[in-house]
Amino acid sequence: MSAPFFELDNVVVEFGGLRALGGFSFQVERGTIHALIGPNGAGKSTVFNCISRFYTPTQGDIRFEGRSLLRMRPHEIPKIGIGRTFQNIELCKRLTVLENVLVGASSTIPSYFPFWASPGRLRSEAQAVKDAEALLEEVGLSHYRDVPAEQLGFGHQKLLDVVRALAAKPRLLILDEPAAGLRNREIAALNTMLVGLVRERGITIILVEHVMQLVMAIAHRITVLSFGEKIAEGTPQEVRTNPMVVDAYLGKGAHAET
Ligand code: ADP
Ligand code: MG
């Protein structure tokens, strides 16, 4: 049997006396949207910070296409094909929309040439600009190409954050609350975009999200975390009707939480 596309294997994370993840395992199938849900403080962002190698588990392993991530450094993660967004938008506010996308793409531009203006580097930079423009066109942000990111509305900034992550051409995209604070119309656009990424580009997505209307509509599978432990896993239908999940999370106004 081949290795899972992506997996956490018995991951433990401790902060002083606090056990943020208590031996958490889950597997993600290639080409799916896998949602990770649960109350605030459950450990969802900690999972993402482990994947990005900002946090190192005290136990367990994380494997992407069969390779352990634990010996890698944070800057290597985008290069092996894992892109992410942050719970709090991490754009370069003063740079333009296009420049932000190029920052995202920079991990794919070879930087090992001894001369900054080597033909290979210039060619790949020109290609990166073309690719960035195409991405902006696709999500309807072309119009804002040369506008500083800080001048965009909140919804557009969230969208740009996803585009920035996409610019590095990830095979796995991890999104931390992309719908938080968005209006219904913007959530619908995000829904279409994420489904398109999976269908048309074959990208795999791990989605941390409190907006249940989005999760239930697009997730193929859902894992539920509570206090660092997996309490349920299954299809949206299975999870929605699981009494433990309703009790720990869904029953407590998950829709309104941010
Ligand atoms: P979630 O994203 O599910 O809301 P987090 O992963 O952010 O939860 O947090 C899980 C737990 O770990 C919380 O109790 C949080 O306070 C704690 N935690 C997360 N990061 C740190 C850190 N860098 N230092 C100390 N405690 C942390
Ligand atoms: Mg979080």
mmCIF file of C-alpha atoms and ligand atoms in Angstrom:
data_model
loop_
_atom_site.group_PDB
_atom_site.id
_atom_site.type_symbol
_atom_site.label_atom_id
_atom_site.label_comp_id
_atom_site.label_asym_id
_atom_site.label_seq_id
_atom_site.Cartn_x
_atom_site.Cartn_y
_atom_site.Cartn_z
ATOM 1 C CA MET A 1 0.000 0.000 0.000
ATOM 2 C CA SER A 2 1.320 3.458 -0.843
ATOM 3 C CA ALA A 3 1.845 6.087 1.855
ATOM 4 C CA PRO A 4 -1.030 8.524 2.542
ATOM 5 C CA PHE A 5 -0.768 11.834 0.703
ATOM 6 C CA PHE A 6 -0.526 13.687 3.991
ATOM 7 C CA GLU A 7 -0.673 12.573 7.603
ATOM 8 C CA LEU A 8 -0.163 13.530 11.195
ATOM 9 C CA ASP A 9 0.885 10.506 13.175
ATOM 10 C CA ASN A 10 0.332 10.662 16.927
ATOM 11 C CA VAL A 11 1.464 14.289 17.256
ATOM 12 C CA VAL A 12 1.947 15.715 20.740
ATOM 13 C CA VAL A 13 2.560 19.438 21.312
ATOM 14 C CA GLU A 14 3.121 20.864 24.775
ATOM 15 C CA PHE A 15 3.484 24.484 25.896
ATOM 16 C CA GLY A 16 4.814 24.327 29.430
ATOM 17 C CA GLY A 17 2.207 22.312 31.250
ATOM 18 C CA LEU A 18 -0.419 22.737 28.521
ATOM 19 C CA ARG A 19 -0.970 19.847 26.128
ATOM 20 C CA ALA A 20 -2.194 21.594 22.968
ATOM 21 C CA LEU A 21 -2.212 18.335 20.956
ATOM 22 C CA GLY A 22 -2.485 15.048 22.813
ATOM 23 C CA GLY A 23 -1.364 12.433 20.290
ATOM 24 C CA PHE A 24 -3.344 13.636 17.298
ATOM 25 C CA SER A 25 -3.447 11.591 14.092
ATOM 26 C CA PHE A 26 -5.233 12.238 10.832
ATOM 27 C CA GLN A 27 -4.789 11.414 7.179
ATOM 28 C CA VAL A 28 -5.702 13.486 4.173
ATOM 29 C CA GLU A 29 -6.463 11.985 0.789
ATOM 30 C CA ARG A 30 -5.041 13.617 -2.335
ATOM 31 C CA GLY A 31 -7.455 15.832 -4.264
ATOM 32 C CA THR A 32 -9.884 16.363 -1.393
ATOM 33 C CA ILE A 33 -10.954 19.188 0.885
ATOM 34 C CA HIS A 34 -10.428 18.000 4.451
ATOM 35 C CA ALA A 35 -11.868 20.272 7.128
ATOM 36 C CA LEU A 36 -10.466 20.506 10.642
ATOM 37 C CA ILE A 37 -13.038 21.981 13.009
ATOM 38 C CA GLY A 38 -13.513 22.440 16.741
ATOM 39 C CA PRO A 39 -13.919 25.084 19.456
ATOM 40 C CA ASN A 40 -11.451 27.916 20.008
ATOM 41 C CA GLY A 41 -8.312 26.617 21.693
ATOM 42 C CA ALA A 42 -8.841 23.060 20.369
ATOM 43 C CA GLY A 43 -5.415 23.048 18.692
ATOM 44 C CA LYS A 44 -6.287 23.694 15.034
ATOM 45 C CA SER A 45 -3.783 26.506 14.441
ATOM 46 C CA THR A 46 -1.219 24.478 16.379
ATOM 47 C CA VAL A 47 -1.643 21.704 13.793
ATOM 48 C CA PHE A 48 -0.951 24.238 11.033
ATOM 49 C CA ASN A 49 2.038 25.691 12.877
ATOM 50 C CA CYS A 50 3.482 22.186 13.166
ATOM 51 C CA ILE A 51 2.978 21.602 9.438
ATOM 52 C CA SER A 52 4.717 24.938 8.710
ATOM 53 C CA ARG A 53 7.517 23.864 11.088
ATOM 54 C CA PHE A 54 7.022 26.908 13.344
ATOM 55 C CA TYR A 55 6.293 24.450 16.170
ATOM 56 C CA THR A 56 8.072 21.157 16.732
ATOM 57 C CA PRO A 57 6.017 18.324 18.204
ATOM 58 C CA THR A 58 7.453 16.647 21.285
ATOM 59 C CA GLN A 59 6.250 13.317 19.879
ATOM 60 C CA GLY A 60 4.940 11.895 16.636
ATOM 61 C CA ASP A 61 5.573 12.574 12.969
ATOM 62 C CA ILE A 62 4.126 14.578 10.079
ATOM 63 C CA ARG A 63 4.494 13.145 6.591
ATOM 64 C CA PHE A 64 3.803 14.677 3.185
ATOM 65 C CA GLU A 65 3.884 12.231 0.276
ATOM 66 C CA GLY A 66 5.686 9.814 2.561
ATOM 67 C CA ARG A 67 8.445 12.271 3.633
ATOM 68 C CA SER A 68 8.759 13.421 7.212
ATOM 69 C CA LEU A 69 8.583 17.201 7.620
ATOM 70 C CA LEU A 70 10.220 17.209 11.011
ATOM 71 C CA ARG A 71 13.755 17.475 9.738
ATOM 72 C CA MET A 72 12.825 20.405 7.504
ATOM 73 C CA ARG A 73 13.036 24.095 8.274
ATOM 74 C CA PRO A 74 10.133 26.538 7.842
ATOM 75 C CA HIS A 75 11.500 28.072 4.600
ATOM 76 C CA GLU A 76 11.687 24.632 2.972
ATOM 77 C CA ILE A 77 7.967 23.894 3.433
ATOM 78 C CA PRO A 78 6.660 26.073 0.548
ATOM 79 C CA LYS A 79 9.389 24.640 -1.695
ATOM 80 C CA ILE A 80 8.194 21.059 -1.250
ATOM 81 C CA GLY A 81 4.653 22.060 -2.224
ATOM 82 C CA ILE A 82 2.816 23.127 0.931
ATOM 83 C CA GLY A 83 1.231 26.596 0.928
ATOM 84 C CA ARG A 84 -0.677 28.264 3.757
ATOM 85 C CA THR A 85 -2.667 31.259 4.866
ATOM 86 C CA PHE A 86 -2.774 32.592 8.398
ATOM 87 C CA GLN A 87 -5.683 33.150 10.764
ATOM 88 C CA ASN A 88 -4.675 36.814 10.780
ATOM 89 C CA ILE A 89 -4.005 37.975 7.241
ATOM 90 C CA GLU A 90 -0.259 38.191 6.596
ATOM 91 C CA LEU A 91 0.049 40.475 3.599
ATOM 92 C CA CYS A 92 2.757 43.046 2.990
ATOM 93 C CA LYS A 93 0.351 45.954 3.411
ATOM 94 C CA ARG A 94 2.389 48.612 1.627
ATOM 95 C CA LEU A 95 3.208 46.445 -1.386
ATOM 96 C CA THR A 96 0.798 46.324 -4.283
ATOM 97 C CA VAL A 97 -1.554 43.447 -4.923
ATOM 98 C CA LEU A 98 0.698 42.131 -7.716
ATOM 99 C CA GLU A 99 3.818 42.468 -5.556
ATOM 100 C CA ASN A 100 2.172 40.464 -2.790
ATOM 101 C CA VAL A 101 1.459 37.640 -5.217
ATOM 102 C CA LEU A 102 5.088 37.798 -6.396
ATOM 103 C CA VAL A 103 6.291 37.527 -2.810
ATOM 104 C CA GLY A 104 4.238 34.328 -2.641
ATOM 105 C CA ALA A 105 5.807 33.085 -5.867
ATOM 106 C CA SER A 106 9.352 33.921 -4.816
ATOM 107 C CA SER A 107 9.992 30.500 -3.312
ATOM 108 C CA THR A 108 9.689 29.056 -6.824
ATOM 109 C CA ILE A 109 12.115 31.517 -8.452
ATOM 110 C CA PRO A 110 15.626 30.082 -8.482
ATOM 111 C CA SER A 111 17.886 32.301 -6.387
ATOM 112 C CA TYR A 112 21.096 30.329 -6.679
ATOM 113 C CA PHE A 113 22.493 32.170 -9.692
ATOM 114 C CA PRO A 114 25.640 34.108 -8.781
ATOM 115 C CA PHE A 115 24.509 37.166 -10.767
ATOM 116 C CA TRP A 116 21.163 38.709 -9.965
ATOM 117 C CA ALA A 117 20.442 39.451 -13.628
ATOM 118 C CA SER A 118 21.296 36.045 -15.052
ATOM 119 C CA PRO A 119 19.073 35.240 -18.046
ATOM 120 C CA GLY A 120 17.480 32.288 -16.269
ATOM 121 C CA ARG A 121 16.463 34.412 -13.339
ATOM 122 C CA LEU A 122 15.029 37.211 -15.456
ATOM 123 C CA ARG A 123 13.074 34.677 -17.502
ATOM 124 C CA SER A 124 11.578 33.057 -14.436
ATOM 125 C CA GLU A 125 10.723 36.463 -12.970
ATOM 126 C CA ALA A 126 8.926 37.481 -16.144
ATOM 127 C CA GLN A 127 7.052 34.178 -16.053
ATOM 128 C CA ALA A 128 6.183 34.741 -12.377
ATOM 129 C CA VAL A 129 4.629 38.128 -13.251
ATOM 130 C CA LYS A 130 2.575 36.496 -16.019
ATOM 131 C CA ASP A 131 1.424 33.709 -13.698
ATOM 132 C CA ALA A 132 0.569 36.221 -10.970
ATOM 133 C CA GLU A 133 -1.487 38.310 -13.392
ATOM 134 C CA ALA A 134 -3.343 35.197 -14.557
ATOM 135 C CA LEU A 135 -4.176 34.246 -10.957
ATOM 136 C CA LEU A 136 -5.453 37.760 -10.203
ATOM 137 C CA GLU A 137 -7.589 37.628 -13.337
ATOM 138 C CA GLU A 138 -9.017 34.265 -12.310
ATOM 139 C CA VAL A 139 -10.208 35.492 -8.915
ATOM 140 C CA GLY A 140 -11.354 38.890 -10.160
ATOM 141 C CA LEU A 141 -8.608 40.999 -8.524
ATOM 142 C CA SER A 142 -6.892 42.227 -11.740
ATOM 143 C CA HIS A 143 -8.496 45.582 -11.369
ATOM 144 C CA TYR A 144 -6.515 46.107 -8.131
ATOM 145 C CA ARG A 145 -3.158 44.937 -9.558
ATOM 146 C CA ASP A 146 -1.235 48.121 -8.655
ATOM 147 C CA VAL A 147 -3.143 49.131 -5.533
ATOM 148 C CA PRO A 148 -1.356 48.793 -2.164
ATOM 149 C CA ALA A 149 -2.788 45.767 -0.340
ATOM 150 C CA GLU A 150 -3.772 47.918 2.653
ATOM 151 C CA GLN A 151 -6.278 49.783 0.477
ATOM 152 C CA LEU A 152 -8.250 46.639 -0.354
ATOM 153 C CA GLY A 153 -11.448 45.837 1.499
ATOM 154 C CA PHE A 154 -11.270 43.046 4.076
ATOM 155 C CA GLY A 155 -12.860 40.440 1.794
ATOM 156 C CA HIS A 156 -10.415 41.192 -1.010
ATOM 157 C CA GLN A 157 -7.473 41.026 1.411
ATOM 158 C CA LYS A 158 -8.556 37.540 2.521
ATOM 159 C CA LEU A 159 -8.830 36.490 -1.114
ATOM 160 C CA LEU A 160 -5.416 37.971 -1.926
ATOM 161 C CA ASP A 161 -3.947 35.994 0.966
ATOM 162 C CA VAL A 162 -5.158 32.765 -0.685
ATOM 163 C CA VAL A 163 -3.821 33.916 -4.078
ATOM 164 C CA ARG A 164 -0.454 34.714 -2.493
ATOM 165 C CA ALA A 165 -0.274 31.157 -1.147
ATOM 166 C CA LEU A 166 -1.325 29.752 -4.543
ATOM 167 C CA ALA A 167 1.415 31.624 -6.366
ATOM 168 C CA ALA A 168 3.996 29.152 -5.081
ATOM 169 C CA LYS A 169 2.020 26.397 -6.868
ATOM 170 C CA PRO A 170 1.352 24.243 -3.809
ATOM 171 C CA ARG A 171 0.041 20.683 -4.073
ATOM 172 C CA LEU A 172 -1.282 21.005 -0.522
ATOM 173 C CA LEU A 173 -2.885 24.243 0.639
ATOM 174 C CA ILE A 174 -3.642 24.796 4.320
ATOM 175 C CA LEU A 175 -6.153 27.554 5.020
ATOM 176 C CA ASP A 176 -6.712 28.936 8.530
ATOM 177 C CA GLU A 177 -10.214 30.449 8.714
ATOM 178 C CA PRO A 178 -10.377 31.892 5.184
ATOM 179 C CA ALA A 179 -14.076 32.762 5.579
ATOM 180 C CA ALA A 180 -13.811 34.539 8.946
ATOM 181 C CA GLY A 181 -15.379 37.978 8.703
ATOM 182 C CA LEU A 182 -16.553 37.550 5.112
ATOM 183 C CA ARG A 183 -20.060 38.480 3.920
ATOM 184 C CA ASN A 184 -22.334 35.815 2.457
ATOM 185 C CA ARG A 185 -21.585 36.870 -1.101
ATOM 186 C CA GLU A 186 -17.841 36.642 -0.449
ATOM 187 C CA ILE A 187 -18.241 33.227 1.193
ATOM 188 C CA ALA A 188 -20.057 32.011 -1.914
ATOM 189 C CA ALA A 189 -17.160 33.249 -4.085
ATOM 190 C CA LEU A 190 -14.643 31.518 -1.804
ATOM 191 C CA ASN A 191 -16.671 28.313 -2.034
ATOM 192 C CA THR A 192 -16.524 28.397 -5.838
ATOM 193 C CA MET A 193 -12.825 29.214 -5.829
ATOM 194 C CA LEU A 194 -11.808 26.405 -3.444
ATOM 195 C CA VAL A 195 -13.905 23.792 -5.229
ATOM 196 C CA GLY A 196 -12.317 24.963 -8.511
ATOM 197 C CA LEU A 197 -8.791 24.620 -7.102
ATOM 198 C CA VAL A 198 -9.444 20.998 -6.243
ATOM 199 C CA ARG A 199 -11.303 20.104 -9.454
ATOM 200 C CA GLU A 200 -9.207 22.012 -11.967
ATOM 201 C CA ARG A 201 -5.740 22.026 -10.440
ATOM 202 C CA GLY A 202 -5.897 18.852 -8.399
ATOM 203 C CA ILE A 203 -4.852 20.755 -5.264
ATOM 204 C CA THR A 204 -5.526 19.198 -1.859
ATOM 205 C CA ILE A 205 -6.865 21.520 0.850
ATOM 206 C CA ILE A 206 -6.881 21.309 4.633
ATOM 207 C CA LEU A 207 -9.438 23.828 5.815
ATOM 208 C CA VAL A 208 -9.724 25.173 9.365
ATOM 209 C CA GLU A 209 -12.997 27.047 9.487
ATOM 210 C CA HIS A 210 -15.827 28.036 11.826
ATOM 211 C CA VAL A 211 -18.242 29.015 9.067
ATOM 212 C CA MET A 212 -20.184 25.741 9.002
ATOM 213 C CA GLN A 213 -22.215 26.661 5.946
ATOM 214 C CA LEU A 214 -18.936 26.619 3.955
ATOM 215 C CA VAL A 215 -17.444 23.537 5.647
ATOM 216 C CA MET A 216 -20.569 21.434 5.194
ATOM 217 C CA ALA A 217 -20.885 22.506 1.544
ATOM 218 C CA ILE A 218 -17.359 21.766 0.350
ATOM 219 C CA ALA A 219 -15.563 19.346 2.709
ATOM 220 C CA HIS A 220 -15.213 15.755 1.572
ATOM 221 C CA ARG A 221 -14.185 14.759 5.065
ATOM 222 C CA ILE A 222 -14.177 16.468 8.449
ATOM 223 C CA THR A 223 -12.028 15.852 11.515
ATOM 224 C CA VAL A 224 -13.214 17.345 14.807
ATOM 225 C CA LEU A 225 -10.706 18.409 17.449
ATOM 226 C CA SER A 226 -11.519 19.288 21.045
ATOM 227 C CA PHE A 227 -8.849 20.022 23.661
ATOM 228 C CA GLY A 228 -6.160 18.587 21.393
ATOM 229 C CA GLU A 229 -7.932 15.264 20.854
ATOM 230 C CA LYS A 230 -9.830 13.919 17.864
ATOM 231 C CA ILE A 231 -13.438 13.438 18.923
ATOM 232 C CA ALA A 232 -14.987 12.572 15.566
ATOM 233 C CA GLU A 233 -14.229 12.104 11.896
ATOM 234 C CA GLY A 234 -16.335 11.409 8.841
ATOM 235 C CA THR A 235 -18.391 12.905 6.059
ATOM 236 C CA PRO A 236 -20.178 16.213 6.670
ATOM 237 C CA GLN A 237 -23.414 14.283 7.169
ATOM 238 C CA GLU A 238 -21.841 11.931 9.738
ATOM 239 C CA VAL A 239 -20.190 14.746 11.658
ATOM 240 C CA ARG A 240 -23.208 17.038 11.639
ATOM 241 C CA THR A 241 -25.348 14.398 13.338
ATOM 242 C CA ASN A 242 -22.703 13.112 15.781
ATOM 243 C CA PRO A 243 -23.969 13.884 19.329
ATOM 244 C CA MET A 244 -20.407 14.378 20.669
ATOM 245 C CA VAL A 245 -19.738 17.017 18.021
ATOM 246 C CA VAL A 246 -23.034 18.766 18.596
ATOM 247 C CA ASP A 247 -22.289 18.803 22.306
ATOM 248 C CA ALA A 248 -18.633 19.942 22.093
ATOM 249 C CA TYR A 249 -18.987 22.386 19.249
ATOM 250 C CA LEU A 250 -21.914 22.673 16.885
ATOM 251 C CA GLY A 251 -24.504 23.182 19.585
ATOM 252 C CA LYS A 252 -22.663 26.227 20.899
ATOM 253 C CA GLY A 253 -23.248 28.649 18.078
ATOM 254 C CA ALA A 254 -20.282 27.647 15.923
ATOM 255 C CA HIS A 255 -21.604 29.901 13.148
ATOM 256 C CA ALA A 256 -21.102 33.065 15.124
ATOM 257 C CA GLU A 257 -17.634 32.199 16.398
ATOM 258 C CA THR A 258 -14.541 33.709 14.818
HETATM 259 P P1 ADP B 1 -7.350 26.882 17.816
HETATM 260 O O1 ADP B 1 -6.637 27.321 16.573
HETATM 261 O O2 ADP B 1 -8.054 25.578 17.660
HETATM 262 O O3 ADP B 1 -8.273 27.935 18.342
HETATM 263 P P2 ADP B 1 -4.692 26.917 18.985
HETATM 264 O O4 ADP B 1 -3.988 25.851 18.240
HETATM 265 O O5 ADP B 1 -4.427 28.319 18.629
HETATM 266 O O6 ADP B 1 -6.275 26.626 18.959
HETATM 267 O O7 ADP B 1 -4.384 26.762 20.527
HETATM 268 C C1 ADP B 1 -4.451 25.521 21.223
HETATM 269 C C2 ADP B 1 -3.982 25.723 22.630
HETATM 270 O O8 ADP B 1 -2.574 25.920 22.635
HETATM 271 C C3 ADP B 1 -4.589 26.938 23.314
HETATM 272 O O9 ADP B 1 -4.799 26.642 24.672
HETATM 273 C C4 ADP B 1 -3.513 27.999 23.115
HETATM 274 O O10 ADP B 1 -3.580 28.972 24.123
HETATM 275 C C5 ADP B 1 -2.246 27.172 23.203
HETATM 276 N N1 ADP B 1 -1.133 27.736 22.426
HETATM 277 C C6 ADP B 1 -1.079 27.838 21.069
HETATM 278 N N2 ADP B 1 0.095 28.374 20.691
HETATM 279 C C7 ADP B 1 0.777 28.636 21.828
HETATM 280 C C8 ADP B 1 2.073 29.205 22.104
HETATM 281 N N3 ADP B 1 2.893 29.606 21.120
HETATM 282 N N4 ADP B 1 2.432 29.311 23.410
HETATM 283 C C9 ADP B 1 1.627 28.902 24.407
HETATM 284 N N5 ADP B 1 0.410 28.368 24.229
HETATM 285 C C10 ADP B 1 -0.008 28.226 22.943
HETATM 286 MG MG MG B 2 -6.825 29.092 15.444
#
